[in-house]
Amino acid sequence: MRAIVVEGLERAFDEVLAVQGVDLEVEEGEIYGFLGPNGAGKTTTVRMLTTLLLPTGGSATVAGHDVVREARAVRASIGVALQEAALDPLMTGRELIRLQATLQGIPSAEGKRRADELLERVDLVEAADRRVGEYSGGMQRRLDLAAALVHRPRVLFLDEPTTGLDPVSRKTIWEEVRELNDDGTTVFLTTQYLEEADQLADNVAIIDRGRLVAEGTPESLKAEIGNPHIQLQLEEGSIAKAEEVCAAIGKLMPPKDGRTLLLEVERGAADIPRVVRALDEAGIGVAALELVQPTLDDVFVTKTGHHLEPDEEERGEEEPAPA
Amino acid sequence: MSELATNLRVVAALGRRSVRQTFRRPQLMAPIVVFPTLLLAVQTGGAGAAVNLPGFPPVQSFLQFMLAGAMMQSLMLAANSGGIALAVDIEMGFTDRLFAAPISRYAVVMGRLAGTAALGVASALWFLTIGLIFGAEIAGGVPGALVAIGLTAAATVAIGGLGASVALRTGQASIVQGMFPLIFVILFLSTAFFPDGLMVEPAQTIARYNPLSFVVEGIREPIVAGLDGTDVLDAVLAIAGIAAFSLLLSARALRHRLRVGG
């Protein structure tokens, strides 16, 4: 059974099409990674699927319910943790989860029991009666996740759950997502982190400028790209000459910066001596060299022509503001 | 649990949150209690002899006359604070959490207004208590005080709807906050602090037809004259009119917000 079915989904803000003809299917019980840079349309898509925003075209069903015609049934079936944990800093963690239980129509005594259970699950028992404003970023994300789980949703939407978190907090959230999925919850996860999609997702969709550019398992997408590439860090000012030399050996990929050259090669490690020799003969100094197997970034580059570079400073998607 | 029962529980829970939020952020309490209390003290101390002016309505003391004005000022500021708090919720994305729940989205607005009404009741109790401590009599006794409190609560919801509609339409706390001076202008152009018979034109005519004058006279009547009923009835009608208008605006603003998804 499919948990989410999206057909030709569109959303326009005045003249700007933020999401254009998105089609996707998410099977029940899978983790679906929705990968894209800031402003790609990830949050707009999630807002439509969670009934917070009306589509201007196409259709979508979540947990078997139409997001427009059966919006309330959709909301009863989903858990939502939106970007930047929208929490009231004046509430305590316990108050927030109990409020969430009330919003889901859970009787008071049961809500209290589930709040205790969830606070323990996300390791916030000691902080439960402290105000959320005193929590660290990681604690806020864990609380947000706990609140989204209070009614045991069939489908869980996580919109960039680890953006801005330190690596340890990020791993904690990943573990929690895996556990939830093991319990049978379908997870729709948007992210701008390649590693996150690679580590967690059963299937990945890549969105860029409002359009879906690729979809499949991380392995199948990487296999589509095929060849590994050599990443060469060059000395200042030698990149143009190096490109000329390397173009004869393999296929040049769009450069990451002014010093790093990416060269797709057919034979992998066997091509390294040839590259080094050619550069040496041309008098080009190499500071570092690495053979990189295809990654989702390579998939992204192949499909879009540019790199996916998450910006830690950039917390929100720069999507057109609603009128 | 029925849908109605769930929505009523949500309204109550959000109302409790709203009250807690006000008590946990002292700067939200200041406009509701501190400013009107200071103004009451300054005006009563400085203009107490106004009761001796020819044409001033018969009252036991200027403080007794002023209590309704202070309650009106407090309820209007509570209503505006409620709008600001709703706008802050929108700005920080908290309303998304509420709108993503399987409840009536009107319950989200009603929850905020329920909290505002509770603050209106608290402020009415505060000013009646202050009045009694400093020698003002409540002519209508306990029933009169209850009527004054009830009207204050209802007026807080009605006027709170205006703040809520601006919050929902704009989603910006600074814009709702910008209504603050307007509140004072409208309030001073009513009979909250001075009888219309002693005002000069055009303030007199404006005050006579200002809907807030009807509300304030309805709150004042049980305090200064007892439960005659005429002014209370006018106040009920004025509150109903303001409520119909403001809740209609709020509903339209909510629909707009849900449509654009802000």
JSON list of C-alpha atoms in Angstrom, two decimals, chain A residues 11 13 47 50-54 72 75-76 78 80 82 85-92 95-96 99-108 131 144 147-148 322-323, chain B residues 1 3 6-7 9-10 13-14 16-17 20-22 24-25 28 89 92-105 108 169 256-262:
[
{"chain": "A", "resi": 11, "resn": "ARG", "atom": "CA", "xyz": [2.10, 25.64, -6.20]},
{"chain": "A", "resi": 13, "resn": "PHE", "atom": "CA", "xyz": [3.02, 32.29, -5.55]},
{"chain": "A", "resi": 47, "resn": "ARG", "atom": "CA", "xyz": [3.28, 22.20, 3.49]},
{"chain": "A", "resi": 50, "resn": "THR", "atom": "CA", "xyz": [0.43, 18.36, 5.46]},
{"chain": "A", "resi": 51, "resn": "THR", "atom": "CA", "xyz": [-2.58, 20.52, 4.42]},
{"chain": "A", "resi": 52, "resn": "LEU", "atom": "CA", "xyz": [-0.97, 23.76, 5.55]},
{"chain": "A", "resi": 53, "resn": "LEU", "atom": "CA", "xyz": [-0.95, 25.11, 2.02]},
{"chain": "A", "resi": 54, "resn": "LEU", "atom": "CA", "xyz": [-3.43, 24.59, -0.80]},
{"chain": "A", "resi": 72, "resn": "ARG", "atom": "CA", "xyz": [-8.89, 16.80, 8.46]},
{"chain": "A", "resi": 75, "resn": "ARG", "atom": "CA", "xyz": [-4.18, 15.70, 9.67]},
{"chain": "A", "resi": 76, "resn": "ALA", "atom": "CA", "xyz": [-5.43, 12.91, 11.93]},
{"chain": "A", "resi": 78, "resn": "ILE", "atom": "CA", "xyz": [0.11, 12.44, 10.12]},
{"chain": "A", "resi": 80, "resn": "VAL", "atom": "CA", "xyz": [4.54, 16.92, 11.49]},
{"chain": "A", "resi": 82, "resn": "LEU", "atom": "CA", "xyz": [8.40, 21.44, 10.55]},
{"chain": "A", "resi": 85, "resn": "ALA", "atom": "CA", "xyz": [11.08, 23.36, 15.52]},
{"chain": "A", "resi": 86, "resn": "ALA", "atom": "CA", "xyz": [8.18, 25.80, 15.97]},
{"chain": "A", "resi": 87, "resn": "LEU", "atom": "CA", "xyz": [8.06, 25.72, 19.75]},
{"chain": "A", "resi": 88, "resn": "ASP", "atom": "CA", "xyz": [6.80, 28.23, 22.29]},
{"chain": "A", "resi": 89, "resn": "PRO", "atom": "CA", "xyz": [9.83, 29.20, 24.40]},
{"chain": "A", "resi": 90, "resn": "LEU", "atom": "CA", "xyz": [7.58, 30.03, 27.35]},
{"chain": "A", "resi": 91, "resn": "MET", "atom": "CA", "xyz": [6.06, 26.53, 27.58]},
{"chain": "A", "resi": 92, "resn": "THR", "atom": "CA", "xyz": [7.72, 23.60, 29.26]},
{"chain": "A", "resi": 95, "resn": "GLU", "atom": "CA", "xyz": [3.19, 21.24, 28.58]},
{"chain": "A", "resi": 96, "resn": "LEU", "atom": "CA", "xyz": [3.93, 21.21, 24.86]},
{"chain": "A", "resi": 99, "resn": "LEU", "atom": "CA", "xyz": [-1.06, 20.36, 24.43]},
{"chain": "A", "resi": 100, "resn": "GLN", "atom": "CA", "xyz": [-0.23, 18.34, 21.33]},
{"chain": "A", "resi": 101, "resn": "ALA", "atom": "CA", "xyz": [-2.12, 15.38, 22.81]},
{"chain": "A", "resi": 102, "resn": "THR", "atom": "CA", "xyz": [-5.16, 17.61, 23.37]},
{"chain": "A", "resi": 103, "resn": "LEU", "atom": "CA", "xyz": [-4.92, 18.87, 19.78]},
{"chain": "A", "resi": 104, "resn": "GLN", "atom": "CA", "xyz": [-5.07, 15.24, 18.65]},
{"chain": "A", "resi": 105, "resn": "GLY", "atom": "CA", "xyz": [-8.17, 14.54, 20.76]},
{"chain": "A", "resi": 106, "resn": "ILE", "atom": "CA", "xyz": [-6.38, 12.24, 23.20]},
{"chain": "A", "resi": 107, "resn": "PRO", "atom": "CA", "xyz": [-8.10, 12.12, 26.63]},
{"chain": "A", "resi": 108, "resn": "SER", "atom": "CA", "xyz": [-6.28, 13.93, 29.42]},
{"chain": "A", "resi": 131, "resn": "ARG", "atom": "CA", "xyz": [10.93, 26.13, 29.65]},
{"chain": "A", "resi": 144, "resn": "ASP", "atom": "CA", "xyz": [9.46, 18.57, 18.40]},
{"chain": "A", "resi": 147, "resn": "ALA", "atom": "CA", "xyz": [5.29, 16.04, 20.01]},
{"chain": "A", "resi": 148, "resn": "ALA", "atom": "CA", "xyz": [4.80, 14.84, 16.43]},
{"chain": "A", "resi": 322, "resn": "PRO", "atom": "CA", "xyz": [2.92, 34.37, 0.52]},
{"chain": "A", "resi": 323, "resn": "ALA", "atom": "CA", "xyz": [0.92, 37.43, -0.45]},
{"chain": "B", "resi": 1, "resn": "MET", "atom": "CA", "xyz": [-14.74, 11.95, 22.12]},
{"chain": "B", "resi": 3, "resn": "GLU", "atom": "CA", "xyz": [-15.65, 16.62, 17.53]},
{"chain": "B", "resi": 6, "resn": "THR", "atom": "CA", "xyz": [-12.44, 17.94, 21.27]},
{"chain": "B", "resi": 7, "resn": "ASN", "atom": "CA", "xyz": [-12.67, 21.48, 19.94]},
{"chain": "B", "resi": 9, "resn": "ARG", "atom": "CA", "xyz": [-10.99, 21.07, 25.05]},
{"chain": "B", "resi": 10, "resn": "VAL", "atom": "CA", "xyz": [-8.64, 22.65, 22.54]},
{"chain": "B", "resi": 13, "resn": "ALA", "atom": "CA", "xyz": [-6.16, 24.33, 26.54]},
{"chain": "B", "resi": 14, "resn": "LEU", "atom": "CA", "xyz": [-5.14, 27.19, 24.26]},
{"chain": "B", "resi": 16, "resn": "ARG", "atom": "CA", "xyz": [-4.82, 28.29, 29.51]},
{"chain": "B", "resi": 17, "resn": "ARG", "atom": "CA", "xyz": [-1.65, 28.57, 27.44]},
{"chain": "B", "resi": 20, "resn": "ARG", "atom": "CA", "xyz": [0.20, 31.30, 31.32]},
{"chain": "B", "resi": 21, "resn": "GLN", "atom": "CA", "xyz": [2.11, 33.05, 28.54]},
{"chain": "B", "resi": 22, "resn": "THR", "atom": "CA", "xyz": [0.98, 36.44, 29.86]},
{"chain": "B", "resi": 24, "resn": "ARG", "atom": "CA", "xyz": [5.33, 34.23, 32.34]},
{"chain": "B", "resi": 25, "resn": "ARG", "atom": "CA", "xyz": [6.24, 37.33, 30.35]},
{"chain": "B", "resi": 28, "resn": "LEU", "atom": "CA", "xyz": [2.73, 41.46, 28.64]},
{"chain": "B", "resi": 89, "resn": "ASP", "atom": "CA", "xyz": [2.72, 32.62, 17.19]},
{"chain": "B", "resi": 92, "resn": "MET", "atom": "CA", "xyz": [7.52, 31.74, 14.97]},
{"chain": "B", "resi": 93, "resn": "GLY", "atom": "CA", "xyz": [5.49, 29.07, 13.18]},
{"chain": "B", "resi": 94, "resn": "PHE", "atom": "CA", "xyz": [3.62, 27.89, 16.27]},
{"chain": "B", "resi": 95, "resn": "THR", "atom": "CA", "xyz": [0.27, 28.29, 14.50]},
{"chain": "B", "resi": 96, "resn": "ASP", "atom": "CA", "xyz": [1.46, 25.74, 11.91]},
{"chain": "B", "resi": 97, "resn": "ARG", "atom": "CA", "xyz": [1.61, 23.20, 14.73]},
{"chain": "B", "resi": 98, "resn": "LEU", "atom": "CA", "xyz": [-1.98, 24.07, 15.61]},
{"chain": "B", "resi": 99, "resn": "PHE", "atom": "CA", "xyz": [-3.24, 24.21, 12.01]},
{"chain": "B", "resi": 100, "resn": "ALA", "atom": "CA", "xyz": [-1.68, 20.79, 11.31]},
{"chain": "B", "resi": 101, "resn": "ALA", "atom": "CA", "xyz": [-3.90, 19.19, 13.97]},
{"chain": "B", "resi": 102, "resn": "PRO", "atom": "CA", "xyz": [-7.27, 17.56, 13.16]},
{"chain": "B", "resi": 103, "resn": "ILE", "atom": "CA", "xyz": [-9.32, 20.31, 14.81]},
{"chain": "B", "resi": 104, "resn": "SER", "atom": "CA", "xyz": [-11.43, 23.20, 13.60]},
{"chain": "B", "resi": 105, "resn": "ARG", "atom": "CA", "xyz": [-9.01, 25.97, 12.74]},
{"chain": "B", "resi": 108, "resn": "VAL", "atom": "CA", "xyz": [-7.19, 28.14, 17.34]},
{"chain": "B", "resi": 169, "resn": "ARG", "atom": "CA", "xyz": [-4.17, 39.14, 8.05]},
{"chain": "B", "resi": 256, "resn": "HIS", "atom": "CA", "xyz": [-7.07, 34.17, 3.73]},
{"chain": "B", "resi": 257, "resn": "ARG", "atom": "CA", "xyz": [-4.13, 32.92, 5.82]},
{"chain": "B", "resi": 258, "resn": "LEU", "atom": "CA", "xyz": [-5.06, 29.28, 5.22]},
{"chain": "B", "resi": 259, "resn": "ARG", "atom": "CA", "xyz": [-5.44, 29.95, 1.51]},
{"chain": "B", "resi": 260, "resn": "VAL", "atom": "CA", "xyz": [-2.02, 31.56, 1.14]},
{"chain": "B", "resi": 261, "resn": "GLY", "atom": "CA", "xyz": [-0.51, 29.16, 3.66]},
{"chain": "B", "resi": 262, "resn": "GLY", "atom": "CA", "xyz": [1.42, 31.74, 5.63]}
]
